[in-house]
Short mmCIF file of C-alpha atoms and ligand atoms in Angstrom, two decimals:
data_model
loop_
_atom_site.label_atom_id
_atom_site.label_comp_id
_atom_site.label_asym_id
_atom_site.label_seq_id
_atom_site.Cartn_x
_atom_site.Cartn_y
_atom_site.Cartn_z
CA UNK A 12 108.70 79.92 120.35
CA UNK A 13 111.67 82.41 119.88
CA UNK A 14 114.57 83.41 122.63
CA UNK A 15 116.82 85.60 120.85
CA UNK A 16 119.79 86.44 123.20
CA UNK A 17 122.30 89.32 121.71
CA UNK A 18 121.67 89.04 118.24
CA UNK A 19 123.35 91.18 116.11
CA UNK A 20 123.06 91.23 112.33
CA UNK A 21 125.51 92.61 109.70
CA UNK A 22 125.34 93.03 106.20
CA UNK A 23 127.52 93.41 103.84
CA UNK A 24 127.78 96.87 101.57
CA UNK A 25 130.65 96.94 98.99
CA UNK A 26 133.74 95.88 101.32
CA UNK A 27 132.16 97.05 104.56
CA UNK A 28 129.91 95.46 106.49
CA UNK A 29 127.28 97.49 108.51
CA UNK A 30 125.10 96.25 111.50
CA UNK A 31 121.71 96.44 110.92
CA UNK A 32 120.65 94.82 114.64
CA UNK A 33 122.35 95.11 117.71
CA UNK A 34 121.91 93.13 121.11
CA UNK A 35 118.94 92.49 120.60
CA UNK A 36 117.21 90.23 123.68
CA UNK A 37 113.62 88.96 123.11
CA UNK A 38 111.71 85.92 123.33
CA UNK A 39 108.50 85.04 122.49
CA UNK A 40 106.08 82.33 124.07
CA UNK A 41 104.13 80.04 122.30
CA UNK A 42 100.75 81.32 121.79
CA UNK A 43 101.70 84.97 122.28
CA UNK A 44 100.26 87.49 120.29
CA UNK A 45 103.27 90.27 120.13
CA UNK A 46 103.47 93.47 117.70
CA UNK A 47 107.08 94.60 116.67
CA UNK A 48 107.03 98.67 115.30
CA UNK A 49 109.52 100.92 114.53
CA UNK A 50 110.23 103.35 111.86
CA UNK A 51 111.08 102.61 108.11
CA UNK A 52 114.57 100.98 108.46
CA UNK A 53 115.07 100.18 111.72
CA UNK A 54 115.69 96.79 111.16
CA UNK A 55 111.87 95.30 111.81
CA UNK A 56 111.93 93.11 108.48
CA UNK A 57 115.42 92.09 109.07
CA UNK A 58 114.96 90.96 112.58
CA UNK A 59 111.83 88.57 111.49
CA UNK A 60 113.69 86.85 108.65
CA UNK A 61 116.02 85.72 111.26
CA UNK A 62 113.10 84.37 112.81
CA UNK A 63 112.35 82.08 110.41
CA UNK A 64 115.91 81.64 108.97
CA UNK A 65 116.10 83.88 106.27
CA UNK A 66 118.54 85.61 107.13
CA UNK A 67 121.44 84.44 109.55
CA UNK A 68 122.63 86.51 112.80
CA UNK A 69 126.67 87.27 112.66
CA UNK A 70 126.35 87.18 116.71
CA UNK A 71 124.29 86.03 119.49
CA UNK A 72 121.97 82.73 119.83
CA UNK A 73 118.43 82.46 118.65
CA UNK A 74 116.70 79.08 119.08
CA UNK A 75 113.08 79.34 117.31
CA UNK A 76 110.71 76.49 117.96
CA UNK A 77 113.45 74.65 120.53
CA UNK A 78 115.52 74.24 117.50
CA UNK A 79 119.14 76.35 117.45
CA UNK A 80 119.44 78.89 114.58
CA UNK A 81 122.95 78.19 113.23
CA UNK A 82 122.51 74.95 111.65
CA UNK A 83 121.54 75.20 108.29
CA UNK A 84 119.17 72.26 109.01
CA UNK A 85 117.34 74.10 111.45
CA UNK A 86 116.80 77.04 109.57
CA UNK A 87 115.12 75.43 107.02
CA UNK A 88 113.36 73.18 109.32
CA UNK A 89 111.86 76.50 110.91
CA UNK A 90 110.48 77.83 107.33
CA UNK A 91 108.06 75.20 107.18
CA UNK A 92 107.33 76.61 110.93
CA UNK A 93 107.26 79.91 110.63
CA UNK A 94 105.72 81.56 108.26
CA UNK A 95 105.54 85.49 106.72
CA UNK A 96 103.36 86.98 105.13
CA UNK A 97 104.24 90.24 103.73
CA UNK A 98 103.80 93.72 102.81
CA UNK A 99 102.75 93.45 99.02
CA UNK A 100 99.51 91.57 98.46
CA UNK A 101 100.90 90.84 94.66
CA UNK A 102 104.24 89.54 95.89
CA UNK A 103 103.25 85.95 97.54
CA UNK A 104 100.86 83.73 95.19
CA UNK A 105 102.17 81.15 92.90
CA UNK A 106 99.00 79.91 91.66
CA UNK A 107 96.71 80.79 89.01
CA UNK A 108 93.57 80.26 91.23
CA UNK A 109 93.27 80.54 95.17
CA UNK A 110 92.75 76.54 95.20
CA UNK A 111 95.83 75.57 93.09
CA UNK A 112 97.72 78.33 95.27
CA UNK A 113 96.65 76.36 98.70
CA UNK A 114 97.04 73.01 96.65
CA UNK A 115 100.91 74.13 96.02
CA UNK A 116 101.22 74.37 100.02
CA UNK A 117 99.62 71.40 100.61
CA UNK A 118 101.89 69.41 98.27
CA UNK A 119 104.29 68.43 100.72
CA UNK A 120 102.05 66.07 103.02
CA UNK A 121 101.28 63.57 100.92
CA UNK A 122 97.67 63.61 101.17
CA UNK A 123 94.91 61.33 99.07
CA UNK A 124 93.60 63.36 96.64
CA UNK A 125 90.13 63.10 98.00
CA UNK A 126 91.45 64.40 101.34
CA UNK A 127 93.57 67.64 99.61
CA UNK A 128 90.25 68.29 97.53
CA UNK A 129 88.29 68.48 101.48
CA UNK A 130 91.46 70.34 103.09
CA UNK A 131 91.84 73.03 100.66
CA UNK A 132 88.01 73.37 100.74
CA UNK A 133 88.14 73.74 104.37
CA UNK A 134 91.41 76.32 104.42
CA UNK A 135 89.58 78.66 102.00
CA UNK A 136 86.18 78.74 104.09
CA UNK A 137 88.31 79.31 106.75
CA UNK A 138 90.18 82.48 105.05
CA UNK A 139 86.80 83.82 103.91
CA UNK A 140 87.49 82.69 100.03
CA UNK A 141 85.47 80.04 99.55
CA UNK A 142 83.83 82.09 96.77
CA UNK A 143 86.71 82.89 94.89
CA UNK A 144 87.81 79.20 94.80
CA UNK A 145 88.32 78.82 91.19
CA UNK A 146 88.53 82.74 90.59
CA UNK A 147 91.80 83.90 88.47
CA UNK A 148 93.91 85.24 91.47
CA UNK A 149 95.10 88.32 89.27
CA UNK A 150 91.46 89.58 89.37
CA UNK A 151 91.52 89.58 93.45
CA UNK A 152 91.38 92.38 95.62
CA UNK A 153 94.61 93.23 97.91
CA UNK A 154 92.65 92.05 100.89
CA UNK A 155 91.93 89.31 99.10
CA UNK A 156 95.14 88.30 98.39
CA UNK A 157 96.36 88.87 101.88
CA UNK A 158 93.55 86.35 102.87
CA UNK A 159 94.83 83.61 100.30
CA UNK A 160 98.70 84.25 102.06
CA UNK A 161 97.43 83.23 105.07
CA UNK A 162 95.47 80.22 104.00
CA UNK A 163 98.97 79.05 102.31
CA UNK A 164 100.55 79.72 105.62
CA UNK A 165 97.75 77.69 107.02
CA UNK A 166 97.87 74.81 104.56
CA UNK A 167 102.04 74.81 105.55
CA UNK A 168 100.38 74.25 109.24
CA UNK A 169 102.87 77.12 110.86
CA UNK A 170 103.28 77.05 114.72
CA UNK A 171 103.66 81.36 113.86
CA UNK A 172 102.82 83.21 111.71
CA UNK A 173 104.78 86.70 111.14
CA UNK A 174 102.16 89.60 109.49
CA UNK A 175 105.25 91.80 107.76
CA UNK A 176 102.93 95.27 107.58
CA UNK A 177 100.47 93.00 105.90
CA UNK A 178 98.00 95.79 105.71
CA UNK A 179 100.23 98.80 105.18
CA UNK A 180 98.77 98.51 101.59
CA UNK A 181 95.31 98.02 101.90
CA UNK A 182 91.96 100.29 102.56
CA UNK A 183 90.56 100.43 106.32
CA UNK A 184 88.06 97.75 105.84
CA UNK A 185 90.84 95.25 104.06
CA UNK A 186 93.11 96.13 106.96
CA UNK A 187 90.30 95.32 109.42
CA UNK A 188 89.73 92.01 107.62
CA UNK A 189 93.08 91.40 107.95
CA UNK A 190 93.65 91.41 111.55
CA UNK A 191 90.26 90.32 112.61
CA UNK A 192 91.37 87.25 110.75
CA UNK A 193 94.65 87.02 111.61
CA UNK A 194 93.21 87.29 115.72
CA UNK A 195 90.84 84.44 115.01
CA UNK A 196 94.02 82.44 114.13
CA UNK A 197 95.96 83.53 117.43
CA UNK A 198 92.46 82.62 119.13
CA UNK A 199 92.64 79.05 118.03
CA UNK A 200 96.67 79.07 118.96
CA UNK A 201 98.83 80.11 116.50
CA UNK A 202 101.48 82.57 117.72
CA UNK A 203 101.32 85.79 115.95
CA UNK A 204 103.75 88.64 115.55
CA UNK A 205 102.44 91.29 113.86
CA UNK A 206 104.87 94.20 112.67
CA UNK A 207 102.68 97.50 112.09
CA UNK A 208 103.45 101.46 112.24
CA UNK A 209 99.67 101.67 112.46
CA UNK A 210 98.79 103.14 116.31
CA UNK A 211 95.11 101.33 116.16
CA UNK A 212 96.81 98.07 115.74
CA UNK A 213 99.27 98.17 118.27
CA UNK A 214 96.42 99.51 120.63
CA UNK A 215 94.65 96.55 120.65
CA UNK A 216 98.17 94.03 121.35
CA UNK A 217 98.41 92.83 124.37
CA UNK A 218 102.62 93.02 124.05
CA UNK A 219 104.33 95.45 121.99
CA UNK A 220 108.02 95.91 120.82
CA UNK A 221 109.65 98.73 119.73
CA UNK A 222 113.00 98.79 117.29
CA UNK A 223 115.07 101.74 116.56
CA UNK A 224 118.18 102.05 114.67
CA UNK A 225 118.33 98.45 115.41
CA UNK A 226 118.02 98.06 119.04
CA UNK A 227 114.98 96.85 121.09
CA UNK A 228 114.13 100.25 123.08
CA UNK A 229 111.16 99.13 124.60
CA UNK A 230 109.20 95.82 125.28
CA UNK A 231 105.83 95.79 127.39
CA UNK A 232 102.13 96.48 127.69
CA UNK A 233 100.24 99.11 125.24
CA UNK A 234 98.84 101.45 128.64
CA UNK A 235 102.67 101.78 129.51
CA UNK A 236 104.12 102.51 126.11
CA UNK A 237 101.48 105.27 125.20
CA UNK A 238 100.61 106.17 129.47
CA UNK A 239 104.17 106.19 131.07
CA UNK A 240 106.43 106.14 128.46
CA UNK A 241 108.09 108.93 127.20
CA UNK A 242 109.42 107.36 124.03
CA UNK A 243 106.24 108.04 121.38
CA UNK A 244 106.74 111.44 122.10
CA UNK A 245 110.42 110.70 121.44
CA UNK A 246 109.36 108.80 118.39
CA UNK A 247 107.80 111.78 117.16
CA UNK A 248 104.48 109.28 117.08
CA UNK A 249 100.88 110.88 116.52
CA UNK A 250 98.86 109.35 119.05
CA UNK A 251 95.48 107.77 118.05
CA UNK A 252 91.94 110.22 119.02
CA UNK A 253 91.53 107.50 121.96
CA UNK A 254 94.90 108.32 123.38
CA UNK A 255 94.69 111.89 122.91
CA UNK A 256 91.56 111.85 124.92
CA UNK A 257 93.39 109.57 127.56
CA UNK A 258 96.49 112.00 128.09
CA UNK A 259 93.82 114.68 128.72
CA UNK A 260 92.17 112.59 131.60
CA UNK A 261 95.53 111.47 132.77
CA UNK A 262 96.45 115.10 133.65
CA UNK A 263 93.25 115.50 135.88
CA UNK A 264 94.74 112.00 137.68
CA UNK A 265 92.94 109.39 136.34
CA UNK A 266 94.64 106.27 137.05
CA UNK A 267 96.58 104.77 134.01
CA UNK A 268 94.16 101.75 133.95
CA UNK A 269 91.18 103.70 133.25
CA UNK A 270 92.79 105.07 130.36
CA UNK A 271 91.55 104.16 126.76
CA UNK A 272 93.77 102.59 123.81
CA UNK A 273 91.14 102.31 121.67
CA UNK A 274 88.43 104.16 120.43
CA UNK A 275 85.93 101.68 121.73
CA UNK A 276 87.16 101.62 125.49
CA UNK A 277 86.96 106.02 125.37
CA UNK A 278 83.41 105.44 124.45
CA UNK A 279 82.88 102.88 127.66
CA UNK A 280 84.88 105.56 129.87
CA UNK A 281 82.75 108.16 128.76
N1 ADP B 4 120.42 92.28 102.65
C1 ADP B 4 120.69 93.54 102.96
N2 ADP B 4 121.73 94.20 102.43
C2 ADP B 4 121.99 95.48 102.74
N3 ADP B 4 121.26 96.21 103.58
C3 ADP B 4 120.19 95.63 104.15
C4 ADP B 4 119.83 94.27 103.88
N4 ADP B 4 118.74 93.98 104.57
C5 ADP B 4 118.42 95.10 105.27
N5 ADP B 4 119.29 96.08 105.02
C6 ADP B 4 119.29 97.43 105.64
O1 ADP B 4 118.97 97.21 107.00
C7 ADP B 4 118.23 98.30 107.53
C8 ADP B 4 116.98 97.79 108.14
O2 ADP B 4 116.06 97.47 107.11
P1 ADP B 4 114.70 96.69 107.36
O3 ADP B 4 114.98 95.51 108.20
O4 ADP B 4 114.08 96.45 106.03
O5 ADP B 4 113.86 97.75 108.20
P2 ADP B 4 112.27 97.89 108.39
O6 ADP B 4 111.63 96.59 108.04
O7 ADP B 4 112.13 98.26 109.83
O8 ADP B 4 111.83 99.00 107.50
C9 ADP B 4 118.01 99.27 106.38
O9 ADP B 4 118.97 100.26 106.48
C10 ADP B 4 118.23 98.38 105.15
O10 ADP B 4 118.67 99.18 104.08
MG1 MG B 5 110.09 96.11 106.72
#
């Protein structure tokens, strides 16, 4: 789905430019389900929009979907591809109702009207808004919003779909909502990044890559990162109850695949 192979990015400030990535190499398979953390500015937003041709790297090759980054004909062949959905719940609808918003998406394909009328119904039972169908979006909750990005990503039929801190702004049970959904998707095959700072998230990721100052510093397995790792401490990360717990058994030489990520597997241990 994505091979990125040195990328660097630069940007522009004033009459300088300034890199923002550096050699970065990672690839992603299709039907991977990967989280991508990192502080506030290391370069995690950055590095997606090149993934789906926002923005364009200064060095290095990225081919996303097969098709080469550098054409301008590929990068906007990849939008329709890839798609983001991002941090602020109030930044991503352009309809005044959940159905016109998923009608808008669905513009494109050239669908009966019959068949839009069944498709939309379908993509908003399938995002949990059935309900809200003909509700004014302005009066939906955050979560709720967040839902009704990913049914337009849905309607766009994206191969991946890139979760930009999509629940950094929402309460626990919106954030929950969020990525139970958002699993159910990767499930039924969509490839899923999902960029989070939030430990419980990454805990339960199969793959998990970590940005700093704009380098990849580490790429692998949660138990690793948080069991043999010494870069969360390095991070300055707090680690999650669960993990606490784990370090704790650890020391009295539990083997590292015994050792809980979640607060779920401590209670199975114990
Ligand atoms: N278009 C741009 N122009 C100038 N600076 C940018 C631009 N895009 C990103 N940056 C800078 O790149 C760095 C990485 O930012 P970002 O990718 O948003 O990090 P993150 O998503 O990890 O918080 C920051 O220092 C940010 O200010
Ligand atoms: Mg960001």
């Amino acid at each position: 789905m994505i091979r990125a192979h040195n990328l660097t990015l630069s940007v522009r400030e004033g009459q300088h430019s300034r890199s923002v990535l550096q050699g970065i190499d990672f690839h992603i398979e299709r039907g991977e389900w990967v989280a991508l953390t990192g502080a506030n500015g290391c370069g995690k937003t950055s590095l997606i929009r090149c993934f789906n041709g926002l923005n364009t790297p200064s060095a290095g090759s990225l081919t996303v979907a097969g098709l080469d980054m550098r054409p301008a004909h590929n990068r906007a062949a990849v939008k329709q591809r890839v798609q983001l959905v991002f941090q602020n719940p109030e930044a991503q609808t352009v309809g005044s109702t959940p159905f016109e918003d998923i009608a808008f998406g669905l513009e494109n394909r050239g669908l009966a009207r019959d068949l839009m009328i069944a498709r939309i119904g379908e993509i908003l039972q399938q995002v949990g808004l059935a309900h809200k169908t003909e509700a004014e979006v302005s009066t939906l909750s955050g979560g709720e919003r967040q839902r009704l990005a990913v049914g337009c990503c849905l309607a766009l039929d994206a191969d991946m779909i890139i979760f930009d801190e999509a629940t950094s702004m929402l309460d626990p049970e919106g954030r929950l909502d969020i990525l139970e959904l958002a699993q159910g998707l990767w499930q039924a095959g969509t490839t899923i990044l999902w960029v989070t700072q939030r430990m419980e998230e990454l805990a339960v990721s199969p793959r998990i890559a970590v940005l700093g100052g704009g380098q990849l510093l580490y790429d692998g397995s949660p138990r690793s990162l948080f069991y043999a790792s010494a870069l969360p401490d390095a991070l300055g990360w707090t680690p999650s109850p669960a993990v606490r717990v784990g370090k704790l058994l650890q020391r009295q030489g539990w083997p590292v695949h015994l050792l809980p990520l979640t607060g779920q597997e401590l209670e199975e241990i114990l």
